[in-house]
Coordinates of C-alpha atoms and ligand atoms in Angstrom, one line a residue:
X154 CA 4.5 34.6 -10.6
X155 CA 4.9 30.6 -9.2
X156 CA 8.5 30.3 -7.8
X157 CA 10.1 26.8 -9.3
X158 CA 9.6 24.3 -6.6
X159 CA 13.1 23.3 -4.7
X160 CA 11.7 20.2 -3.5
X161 CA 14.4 17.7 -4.0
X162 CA 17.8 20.1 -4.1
X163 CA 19.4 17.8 -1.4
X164 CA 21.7 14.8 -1.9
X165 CA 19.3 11.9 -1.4
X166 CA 21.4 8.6 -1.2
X167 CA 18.8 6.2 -0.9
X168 CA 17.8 6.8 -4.7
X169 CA 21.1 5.0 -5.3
X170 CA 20.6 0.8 -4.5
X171 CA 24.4 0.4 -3.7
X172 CA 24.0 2.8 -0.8
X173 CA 21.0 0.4 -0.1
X174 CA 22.6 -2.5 0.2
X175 CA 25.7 -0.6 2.2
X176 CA 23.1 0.1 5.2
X177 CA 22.4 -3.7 5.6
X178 CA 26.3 -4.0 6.6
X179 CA 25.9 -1.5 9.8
X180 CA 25.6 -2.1 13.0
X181 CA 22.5 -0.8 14.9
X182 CA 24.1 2.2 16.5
X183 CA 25.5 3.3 12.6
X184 CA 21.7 2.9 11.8
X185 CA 20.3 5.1 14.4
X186 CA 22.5 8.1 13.6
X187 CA 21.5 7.9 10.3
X188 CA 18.2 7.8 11.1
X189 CA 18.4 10.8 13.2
X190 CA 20.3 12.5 10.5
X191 CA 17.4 11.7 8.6
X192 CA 15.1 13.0 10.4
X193 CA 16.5 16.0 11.1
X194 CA 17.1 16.6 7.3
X195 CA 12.8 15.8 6.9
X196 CA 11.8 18.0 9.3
X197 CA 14.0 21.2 8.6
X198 CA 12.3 20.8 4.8
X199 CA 8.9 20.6 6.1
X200 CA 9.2 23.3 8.4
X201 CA 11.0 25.7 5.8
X202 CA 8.4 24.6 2.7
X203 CA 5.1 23.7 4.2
X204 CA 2.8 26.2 6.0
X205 CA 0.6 23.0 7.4
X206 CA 3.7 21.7 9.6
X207 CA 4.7 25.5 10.6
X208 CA 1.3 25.7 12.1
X209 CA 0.7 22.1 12.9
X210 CA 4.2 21.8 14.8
X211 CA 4.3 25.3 16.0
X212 CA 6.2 25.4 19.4
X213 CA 7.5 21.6 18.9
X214 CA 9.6 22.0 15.8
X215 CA 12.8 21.5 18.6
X216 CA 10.9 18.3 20.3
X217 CA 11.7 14.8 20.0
X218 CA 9.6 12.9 16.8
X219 CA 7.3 11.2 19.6
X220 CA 5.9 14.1 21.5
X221 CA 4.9 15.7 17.9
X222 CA 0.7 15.2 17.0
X223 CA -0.4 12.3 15.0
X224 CA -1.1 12.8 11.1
X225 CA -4.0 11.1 9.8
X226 CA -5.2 11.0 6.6
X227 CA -8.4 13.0 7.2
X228 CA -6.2 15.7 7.9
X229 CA -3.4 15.4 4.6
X230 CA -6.5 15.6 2.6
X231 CA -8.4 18.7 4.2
X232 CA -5.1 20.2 4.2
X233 CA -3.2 18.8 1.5
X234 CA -2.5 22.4 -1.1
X235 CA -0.9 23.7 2.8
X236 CA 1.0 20.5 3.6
X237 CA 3.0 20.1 0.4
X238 CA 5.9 22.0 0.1
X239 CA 5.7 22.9 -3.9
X240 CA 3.0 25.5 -4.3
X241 CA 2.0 25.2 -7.5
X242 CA -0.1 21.6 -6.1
X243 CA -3.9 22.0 -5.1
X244 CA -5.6 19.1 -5.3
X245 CA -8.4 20.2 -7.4
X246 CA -6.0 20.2 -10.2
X247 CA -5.0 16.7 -9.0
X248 CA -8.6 15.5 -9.1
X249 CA -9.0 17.0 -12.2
X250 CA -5.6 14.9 -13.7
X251 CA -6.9 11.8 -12.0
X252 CA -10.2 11.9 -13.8
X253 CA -8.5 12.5 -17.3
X254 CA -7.8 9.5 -19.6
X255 CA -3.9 9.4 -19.8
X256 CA -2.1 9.4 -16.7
X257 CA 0.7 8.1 -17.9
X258 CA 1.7 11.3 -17.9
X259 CA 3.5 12.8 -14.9
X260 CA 1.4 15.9 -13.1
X261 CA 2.5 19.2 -13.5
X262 CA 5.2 16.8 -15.7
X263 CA 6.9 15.9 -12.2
X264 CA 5.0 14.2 -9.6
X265 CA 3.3 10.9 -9.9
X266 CA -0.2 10.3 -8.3
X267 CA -0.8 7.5 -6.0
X268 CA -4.1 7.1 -4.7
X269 CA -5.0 4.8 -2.2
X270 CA -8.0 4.6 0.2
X271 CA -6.5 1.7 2.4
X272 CA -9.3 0.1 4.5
X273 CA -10.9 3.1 5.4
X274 CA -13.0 3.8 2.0
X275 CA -11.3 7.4 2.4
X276 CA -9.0 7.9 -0.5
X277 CA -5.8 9.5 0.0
X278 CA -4.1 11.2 -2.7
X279 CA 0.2 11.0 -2.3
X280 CA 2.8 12.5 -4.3
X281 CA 6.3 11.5 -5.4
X282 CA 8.9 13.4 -7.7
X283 CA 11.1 11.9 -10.2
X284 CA 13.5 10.8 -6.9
X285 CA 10.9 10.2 -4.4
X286 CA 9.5 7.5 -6.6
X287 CA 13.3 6.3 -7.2
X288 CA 13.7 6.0 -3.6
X289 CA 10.2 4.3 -3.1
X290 CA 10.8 2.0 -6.1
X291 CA 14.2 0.9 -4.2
X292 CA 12.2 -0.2 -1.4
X293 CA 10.6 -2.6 -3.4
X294 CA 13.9 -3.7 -5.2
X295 CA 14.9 -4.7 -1.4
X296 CA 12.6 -6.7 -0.4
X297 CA 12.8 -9.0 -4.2
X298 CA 16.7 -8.9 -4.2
X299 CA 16.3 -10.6 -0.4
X300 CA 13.4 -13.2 -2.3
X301 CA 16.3 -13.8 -4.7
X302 CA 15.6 -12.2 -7.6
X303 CA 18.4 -12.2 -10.4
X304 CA 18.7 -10.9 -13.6
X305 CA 17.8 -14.6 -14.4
X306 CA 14.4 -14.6 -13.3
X307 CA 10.9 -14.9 -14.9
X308 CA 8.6 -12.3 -13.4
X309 CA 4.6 -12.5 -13.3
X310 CA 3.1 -9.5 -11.1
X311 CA -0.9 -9.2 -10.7
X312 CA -1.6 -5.7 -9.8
X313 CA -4.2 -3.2 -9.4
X314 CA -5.1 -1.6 -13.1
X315 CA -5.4 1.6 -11.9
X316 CA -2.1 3.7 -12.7
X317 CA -2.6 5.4 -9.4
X318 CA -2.7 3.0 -7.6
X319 CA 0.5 2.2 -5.7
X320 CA 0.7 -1.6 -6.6
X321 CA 0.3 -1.2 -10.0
X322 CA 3.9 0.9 -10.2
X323 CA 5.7 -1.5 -9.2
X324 CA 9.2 -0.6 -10.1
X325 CA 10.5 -2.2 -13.3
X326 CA 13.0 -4.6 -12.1
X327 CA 16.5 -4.1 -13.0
X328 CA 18.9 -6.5 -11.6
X329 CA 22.9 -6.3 -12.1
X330 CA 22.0 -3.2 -15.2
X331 CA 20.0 -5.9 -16.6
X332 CA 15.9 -5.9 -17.2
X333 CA 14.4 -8.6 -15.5
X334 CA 11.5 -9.8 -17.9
X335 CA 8.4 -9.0 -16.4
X336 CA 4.8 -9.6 -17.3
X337 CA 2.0 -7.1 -15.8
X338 CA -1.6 -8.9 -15.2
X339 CA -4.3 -7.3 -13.6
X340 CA -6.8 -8.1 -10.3
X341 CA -9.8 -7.7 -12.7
X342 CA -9.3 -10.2 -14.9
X343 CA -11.0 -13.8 -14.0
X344 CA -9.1 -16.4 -12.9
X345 CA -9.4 -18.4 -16.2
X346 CA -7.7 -15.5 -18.0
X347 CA -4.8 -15.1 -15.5
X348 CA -4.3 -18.7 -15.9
X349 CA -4.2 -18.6 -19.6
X350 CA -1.3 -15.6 -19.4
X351 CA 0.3 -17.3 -16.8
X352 CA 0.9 -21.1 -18.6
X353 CA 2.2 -19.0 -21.8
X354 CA 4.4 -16.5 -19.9
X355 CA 6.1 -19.2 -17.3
X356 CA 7.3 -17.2 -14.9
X357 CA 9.3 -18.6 -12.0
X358 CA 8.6 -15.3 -9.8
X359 CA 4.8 -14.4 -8.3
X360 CA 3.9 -11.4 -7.1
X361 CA 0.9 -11.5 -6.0
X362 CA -2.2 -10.2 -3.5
X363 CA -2.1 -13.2 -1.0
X364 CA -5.9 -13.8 -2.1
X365 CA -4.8 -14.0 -5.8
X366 CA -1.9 -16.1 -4.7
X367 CA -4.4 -18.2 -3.1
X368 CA -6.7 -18.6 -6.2
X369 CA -3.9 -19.5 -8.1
X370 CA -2.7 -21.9 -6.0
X371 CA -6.4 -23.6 -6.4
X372 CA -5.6 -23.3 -10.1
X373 CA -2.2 -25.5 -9.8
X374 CA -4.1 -28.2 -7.5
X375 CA -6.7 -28.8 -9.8
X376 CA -3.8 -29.0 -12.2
X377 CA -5.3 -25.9 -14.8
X378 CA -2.4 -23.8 -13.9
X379 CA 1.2 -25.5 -14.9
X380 CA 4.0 -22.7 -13.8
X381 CA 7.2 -23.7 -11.7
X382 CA 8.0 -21.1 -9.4
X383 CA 10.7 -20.6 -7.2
X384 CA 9.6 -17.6 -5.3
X385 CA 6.4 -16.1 -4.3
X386 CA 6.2 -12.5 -3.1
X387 CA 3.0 -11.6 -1.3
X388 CA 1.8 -7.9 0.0
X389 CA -1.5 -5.7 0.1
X390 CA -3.4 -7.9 2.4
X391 CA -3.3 -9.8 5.2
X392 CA -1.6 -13.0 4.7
X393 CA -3.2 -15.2 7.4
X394 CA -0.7 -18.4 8.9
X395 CA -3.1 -20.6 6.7
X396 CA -2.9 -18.7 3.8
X397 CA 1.0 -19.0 4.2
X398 CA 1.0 -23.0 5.2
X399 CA -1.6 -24.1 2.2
X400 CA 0.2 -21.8 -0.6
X401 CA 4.0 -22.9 0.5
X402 CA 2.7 -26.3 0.9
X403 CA 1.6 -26.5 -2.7
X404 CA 4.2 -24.6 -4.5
X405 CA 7.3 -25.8 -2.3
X406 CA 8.7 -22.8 -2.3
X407 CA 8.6 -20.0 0.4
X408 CA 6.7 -16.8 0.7
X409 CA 8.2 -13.6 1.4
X410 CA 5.9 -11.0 2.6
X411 CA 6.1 -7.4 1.9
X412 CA 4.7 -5.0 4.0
X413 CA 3.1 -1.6 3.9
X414 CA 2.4 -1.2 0.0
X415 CA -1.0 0.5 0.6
X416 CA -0.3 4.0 1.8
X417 CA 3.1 4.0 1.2
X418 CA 6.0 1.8 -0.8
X419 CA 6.8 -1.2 1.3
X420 CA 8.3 -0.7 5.1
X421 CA 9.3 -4.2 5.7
X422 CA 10.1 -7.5 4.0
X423 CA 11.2 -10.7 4.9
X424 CA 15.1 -12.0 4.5
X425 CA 16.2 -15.2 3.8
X426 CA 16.1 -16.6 7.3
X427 CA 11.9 -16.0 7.6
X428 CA 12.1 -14.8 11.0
X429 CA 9.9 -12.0 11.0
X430 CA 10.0 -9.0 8.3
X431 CA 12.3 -6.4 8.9
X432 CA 11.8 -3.0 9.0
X433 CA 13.7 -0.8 6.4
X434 CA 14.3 1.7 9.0
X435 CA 17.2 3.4 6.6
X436 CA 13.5 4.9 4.7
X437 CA 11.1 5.1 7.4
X438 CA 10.9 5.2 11.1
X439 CA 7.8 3.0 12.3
X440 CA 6.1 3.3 15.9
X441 CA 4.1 1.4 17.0
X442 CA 1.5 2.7 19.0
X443 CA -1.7 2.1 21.3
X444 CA -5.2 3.5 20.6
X445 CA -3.8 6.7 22.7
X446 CA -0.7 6.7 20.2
X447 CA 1.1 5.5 23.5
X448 CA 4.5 3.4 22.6
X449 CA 4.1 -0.6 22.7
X450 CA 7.0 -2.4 23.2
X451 CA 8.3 -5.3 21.4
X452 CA 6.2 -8.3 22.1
X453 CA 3.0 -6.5 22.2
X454 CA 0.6 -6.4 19.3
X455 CA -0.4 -2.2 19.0
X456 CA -3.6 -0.7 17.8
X457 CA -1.8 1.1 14.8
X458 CA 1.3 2.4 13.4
X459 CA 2.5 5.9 13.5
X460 CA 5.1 6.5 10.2
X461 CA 7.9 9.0 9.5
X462 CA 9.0 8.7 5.4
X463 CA 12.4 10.0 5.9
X464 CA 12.8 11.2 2.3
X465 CA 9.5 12.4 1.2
X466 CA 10.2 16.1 0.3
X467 CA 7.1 16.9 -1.7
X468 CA 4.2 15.8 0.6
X469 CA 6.2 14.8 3.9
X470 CA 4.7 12.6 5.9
X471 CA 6.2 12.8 10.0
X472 CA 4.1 9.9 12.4
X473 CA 1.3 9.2 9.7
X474 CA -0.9 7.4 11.3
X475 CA -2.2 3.7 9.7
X476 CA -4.5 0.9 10.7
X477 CA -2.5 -2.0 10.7
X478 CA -1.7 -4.1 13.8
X479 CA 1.3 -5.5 14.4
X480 CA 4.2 -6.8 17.2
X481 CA 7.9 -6.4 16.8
X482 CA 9.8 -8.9 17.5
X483 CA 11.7 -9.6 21.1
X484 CA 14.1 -12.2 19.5
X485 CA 17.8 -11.9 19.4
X486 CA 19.3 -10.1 16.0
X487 CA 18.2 -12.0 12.8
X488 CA 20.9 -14.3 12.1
X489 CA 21.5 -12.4 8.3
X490 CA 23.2 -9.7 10.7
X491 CA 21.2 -6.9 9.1
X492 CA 20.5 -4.4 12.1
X493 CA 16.6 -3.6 11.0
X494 CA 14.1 -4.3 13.4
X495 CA 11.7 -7.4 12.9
X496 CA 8.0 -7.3 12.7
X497 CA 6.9 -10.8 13.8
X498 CA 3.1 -10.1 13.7
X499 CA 0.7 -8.6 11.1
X500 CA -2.7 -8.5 12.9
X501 CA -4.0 -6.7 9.7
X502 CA -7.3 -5.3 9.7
X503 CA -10.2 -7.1 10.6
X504 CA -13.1 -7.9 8.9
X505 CA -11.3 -7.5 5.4
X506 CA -13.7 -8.7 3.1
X507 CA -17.4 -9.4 1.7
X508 CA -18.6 -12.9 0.5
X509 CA -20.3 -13.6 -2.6
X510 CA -21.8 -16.1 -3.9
X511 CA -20.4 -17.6 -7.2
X512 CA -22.2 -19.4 -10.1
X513 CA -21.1 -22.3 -9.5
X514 CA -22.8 -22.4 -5.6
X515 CA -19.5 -21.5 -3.5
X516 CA -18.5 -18.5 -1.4
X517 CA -16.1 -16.1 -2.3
X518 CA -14.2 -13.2 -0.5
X519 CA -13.9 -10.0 -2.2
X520 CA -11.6 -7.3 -0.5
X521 CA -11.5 -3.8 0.0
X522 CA -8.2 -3.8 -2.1
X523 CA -10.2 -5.3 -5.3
X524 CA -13.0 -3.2 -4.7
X525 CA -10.8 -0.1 -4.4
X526 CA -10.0 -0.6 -7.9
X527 CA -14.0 0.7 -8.6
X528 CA -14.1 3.3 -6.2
X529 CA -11.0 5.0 -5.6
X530 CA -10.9 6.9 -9.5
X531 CA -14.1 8.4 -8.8
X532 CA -14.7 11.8 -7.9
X533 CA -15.7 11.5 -4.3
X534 CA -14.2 12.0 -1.3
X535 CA -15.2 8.4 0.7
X536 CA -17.3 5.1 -0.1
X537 CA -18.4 2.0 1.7
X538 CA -20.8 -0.6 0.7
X539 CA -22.7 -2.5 3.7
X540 CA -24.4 -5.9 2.4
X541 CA -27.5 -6.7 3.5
X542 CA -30.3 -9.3 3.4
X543 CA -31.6 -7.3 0.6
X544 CA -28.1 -6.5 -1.4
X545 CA -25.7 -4.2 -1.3
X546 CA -26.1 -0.5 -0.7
X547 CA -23.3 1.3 -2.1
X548 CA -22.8 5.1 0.2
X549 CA -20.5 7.7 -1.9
X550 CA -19.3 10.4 0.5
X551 CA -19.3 14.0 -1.7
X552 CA -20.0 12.7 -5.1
X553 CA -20.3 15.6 -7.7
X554 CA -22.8 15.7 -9.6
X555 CA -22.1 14.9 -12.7
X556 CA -21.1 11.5 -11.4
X557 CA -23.6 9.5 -12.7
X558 CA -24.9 5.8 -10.4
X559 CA -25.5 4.5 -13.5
X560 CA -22.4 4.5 -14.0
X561 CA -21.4 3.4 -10.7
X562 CA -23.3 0.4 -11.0
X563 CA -22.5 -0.4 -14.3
X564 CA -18.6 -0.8 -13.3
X565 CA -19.8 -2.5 -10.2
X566 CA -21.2 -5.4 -12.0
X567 CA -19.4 -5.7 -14.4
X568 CA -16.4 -6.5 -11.9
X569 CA -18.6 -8.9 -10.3
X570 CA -19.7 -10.7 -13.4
X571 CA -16.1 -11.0 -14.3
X572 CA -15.4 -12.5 -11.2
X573 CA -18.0 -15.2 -11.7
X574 CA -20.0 -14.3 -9.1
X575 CA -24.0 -13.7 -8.6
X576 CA -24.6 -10.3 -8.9
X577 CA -27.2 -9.4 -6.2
X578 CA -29.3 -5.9 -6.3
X579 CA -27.4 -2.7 -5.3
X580 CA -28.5 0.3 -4.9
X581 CA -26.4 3.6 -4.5
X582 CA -26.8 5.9 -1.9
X583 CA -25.8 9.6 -2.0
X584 CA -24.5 10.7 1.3
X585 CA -22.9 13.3 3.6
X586 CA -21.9 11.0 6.7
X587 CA -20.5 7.3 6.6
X588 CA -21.4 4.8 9.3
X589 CA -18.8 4.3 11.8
X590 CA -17.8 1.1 13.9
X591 CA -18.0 0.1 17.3
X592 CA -13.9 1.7 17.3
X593 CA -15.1 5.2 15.8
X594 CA -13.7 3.4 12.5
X595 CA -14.7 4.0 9.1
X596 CA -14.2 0.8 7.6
X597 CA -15.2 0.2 3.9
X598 CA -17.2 -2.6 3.8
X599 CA -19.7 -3.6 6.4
X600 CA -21.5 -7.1 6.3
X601 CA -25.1 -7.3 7.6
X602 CA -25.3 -10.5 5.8
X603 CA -25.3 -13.9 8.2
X604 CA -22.6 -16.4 6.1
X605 CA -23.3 -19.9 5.8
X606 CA -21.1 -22.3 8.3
X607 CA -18.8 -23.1 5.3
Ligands
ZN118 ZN1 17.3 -11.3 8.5

C-alpha cells in the first residue's frame, strides 16, 4: 500500500504574487533571513522525504549550504526514483508518460514534466506539483511585470512545441485578475509563417529566443514583418552585446533579459533601470562558483553556477550545478531600491551553435535549444551531433530498441527543410559513450566543419 505523498503540506507564500512584489520593498538584511528561513525549511523536507539526500548529505545535514557536495544532473537522473520525496515517482513511468501522445495531462494527475537537456545533450527530467509550478510560473510573472506588462498588452511568445519543455509553459499571463491576450507560436515553424501570425496577431509584447528575436528583427528591416512593439523579452540563449544593440536599435524599444529558463523557471531578470539582471533570490540562492566549485566574488566571471530552488518540495534541488558563466555585479544598489543581487555578465556557453547552409546561399546558426526540440522526446538517455566534412553524424546515448533512425532522421530533416536550409547527409550512430571536450564537457553539438570567413 503507496502512502499519499505530503509533498507540499507547508504554507508556501511565494505561490501568492502580492507576497512577490512585498519582498521587492525589503531591505537586504530582511532578504537574507528569509532566505535562510528558506533554506532551512528546503532542507528539513529533503532530509525527512528523500533517501538520496539522507545518504548524499549524511554527516552534513547541520553544515552551512556551501560546504554541502555539488548536484549535477548526471547524478538527479541515475538517482532520480531516491531523490524525490513522493514515492510513488520512478522515472520509467515518467518515460513511459513522456513518450505517450497527450501530455496535457498532469502525471500521476499532479506533477508536470519538464524536460530539458540544456547544452549538455543529457536530458534532465524535473518535476513540479500544482504549487511548485505556481511558484515557478510567478517567477516569470516578475520578470514581465518589471518589462511592463499590463492587462493592456498584446502578447506574441515563440516557444518550444514540446509540452515538456520548460519554455513552452510559460505561465498564462494574468495581470490585475485580468487575461492578458496571448498568442503561442512555435520555434519550428519558418520564419515566413511566424511572420504571417505575427502581422495578423499585432502584438506589442515579444517573447522570444534572442536568435528568433534576431530573425524577426531581419523580417521588420526588410519591411515583411509590420508589428509595433513596445517590449521585447529575450531568454534561452545567450544574448550577445550585438545581438542586444542591432535588435533595440531596430525596434526602439529595450530588451529585458530573463535568465535561467533552461533547467529551471527564470533566476534573474532585468528592472527598469537595465543595470544588470537581478537575482530573484526570494526563490533561489545562486553561487557562483570556479571549476573547483570554489566561491568567485562579485566582479569575476565563474566557471558555473551552483543553485538551491528554495521551494521545490517534490524533486529538491540544493547547489545544482549549471553551465552557465556569469559575474555579479560590484556596483552600488540598483537605483529601483530592490535588494536582489545583479548579474552584470552572461558569459553563456560557448560554441552554442552549428551553421547551415540555406537555399538561398547564406549561413545560418542552429542551436542546441532548437535542436532539443528533436532530441529531447526520444527515448534515450543523451545525444550530440558532430558535423563534419562529410555531414552530420547524429550519436544517441541508450537508445531502446524499438527506436527506429528512420525515424530519427525523418524528424531531423524535416526540421531542416522547414527551416530553409540544405539538408546535408546524416547518418545516426548508436552508442554507449559520447565524446567529451577539452573541459571533460559533454557538449551537444560539435563542429568539425571549417566555416567560411562570413
Ligand atoms: Zn533594479
Amino acid at each position: 500500500m503507496q502512502t499519499t505523498p505530503i509533498a507540499q503540506k507547508e504554507h508556501q507564500p511565494l505561490a501568492d504574487y502580492a507576497t512577490c512584489v512585498q519582498h521587492e520593498h525589503w531591505t537586504r538584511q530582511q532578504l537574507e533571513e528569509y532566505q535562510a528561513n528558506a533554506l532551512h525549511a528546503c532542507r528539513s523536507y529533503a532530509y525527512a522525504h528523500s533517501p538520496f539526500y539522507q545518504q548524499f548529505h549524511r554527516g552534513l545535514m547541520d553544515r552551512p549550504l556551501h560546504e554541502l557536495p555539488v548536484l549535477t544532473k548526471a547524478t538527479v537522473m541515475e538517482h532520480f526514483d531516491e531523490l524525490v520525496t513522493d514515492r510513488e515517482v520512478h522515472l520509467r513511468d515518467i518515460r513511459q508518460y513522456l513518450a505517450g501522445a497527450d501530455q496535457t495531462k498532469l502525471f500521476l494527475d499532479r506533477y508536470r514534466v519538464t524536460v530539458t537537456s540544456g547544452s549538455t545533450g543529457q536530458p534532465g527530467i524535473f518535476l513540479n506539483n500544482r504549487i511548485e509550478g505556481a511558484v515557478a510560473a510567478n517567477t516569470f510573472i516578475r520578470g514581465q511585470i518589471w518589462g511592463g506588462i499590463t492587462s493592456q498588452s498584446r502578447v506574441a511568445a515563440v516557444t518550444s512545441p514540446l509540452p515538456a519543455h520548460v519554455t513552452a509553459q510559460f505561465p498564462v499571463l494574468e495581470v490585475d485578475g485580468k487575461q492578458v491576450p496571448y498568442l503561442q507560436l512555435s520555434t519550428t515553424v519558418p520564419p515566413k509563417v511566424l511572420v504571417e501570425h505575427l502581422n495578423e496577431w499585432q502584438p506589442d509584447v515579444l517573447i522570444a529566443y534572442p536568435s528568433i528575436a534576431s530573425v524577426l528583427t531581419d523580417e521588420y528591416r526588410q519591411g515583411r514583418l509590420h508589428i509595433s512593439l513596445k517590449v521585447i523579452f529575450a531568454g534561452g540563449e545567450t544574448l550577445t552585446e550585438e545581438m542586444r544593440r542591432r535588435i533595440e536599435g531596430t525596434w526602439r524599444v529595450k530588451i529585458f533579459n530573463m535568465f535561467g529558463a533552461t533547467e529551471s523557471a527564470p533566476v534573474a531578470g532585468e528592472c527598469s533601470f537595465h543595470t544588470g539582471l537581478h537575482l530573484f533570490e526570494d526563490f533561489t540562492i545562486v553561487e557562483v562558483v570556479d571549476e573547483n566549485n570554489r566561491p568567485v566574488p562579485p566582479g569575476q566571471v565563474g566557471d558555473k553556477l551552483l543553485l538551491t530552488v528554495l521551494y521545490r518540495r517534490t524533486q529538491p534541488l540544493i547547489r545544482y550545478e549549471v553551465a552557465d558563466m556569469v559575474r555579479v555585479s560590484t556596483r552600488e544598489p540598483c537605483p529601483c531600491g530592490r535588494p536582489f543581487a545583479q548579474l552584470e555578465t552572461i558569459v553563456g556557453r560557448t560554441g552554442e551553435g552549428l551553421h547551415f547552409q540555406t537555399l538561398t546561399g547564406k549561413e545560418e546558426a542552429v542551436s542546441t535549444l532548437q535542436f532539443e526540440t528533436i532530441f529531447d522526446p526520444l527515448p534515450i538517455s543523451g545525444w550530440q551531433i558532430v558535423q563534419e566534412a562529410d555531414g552530420l553524424h547524429i550519436f544517441l546515448l541508450g537508445a531502446l530498441e524499438e527506436l527506429r533512425s528512420e525515424q530519427v532522421l525523418q524528424s531531423l530533416r524535416e526540421f531542416l527543410s522547414r527551416r530553409g536550409l540544405v539538408i546535408p547527409p546524416i547518418e545516426i550512430h548508436r552508442t554507449t559513450d559520447l565524446a567529451k571536450n577539452v573541459t571533460g564537457k559533454t557538449p551537444a553539438l560539435i563542429s568539425h566543419e571549417k566555416r567560411s570567413a562570413s
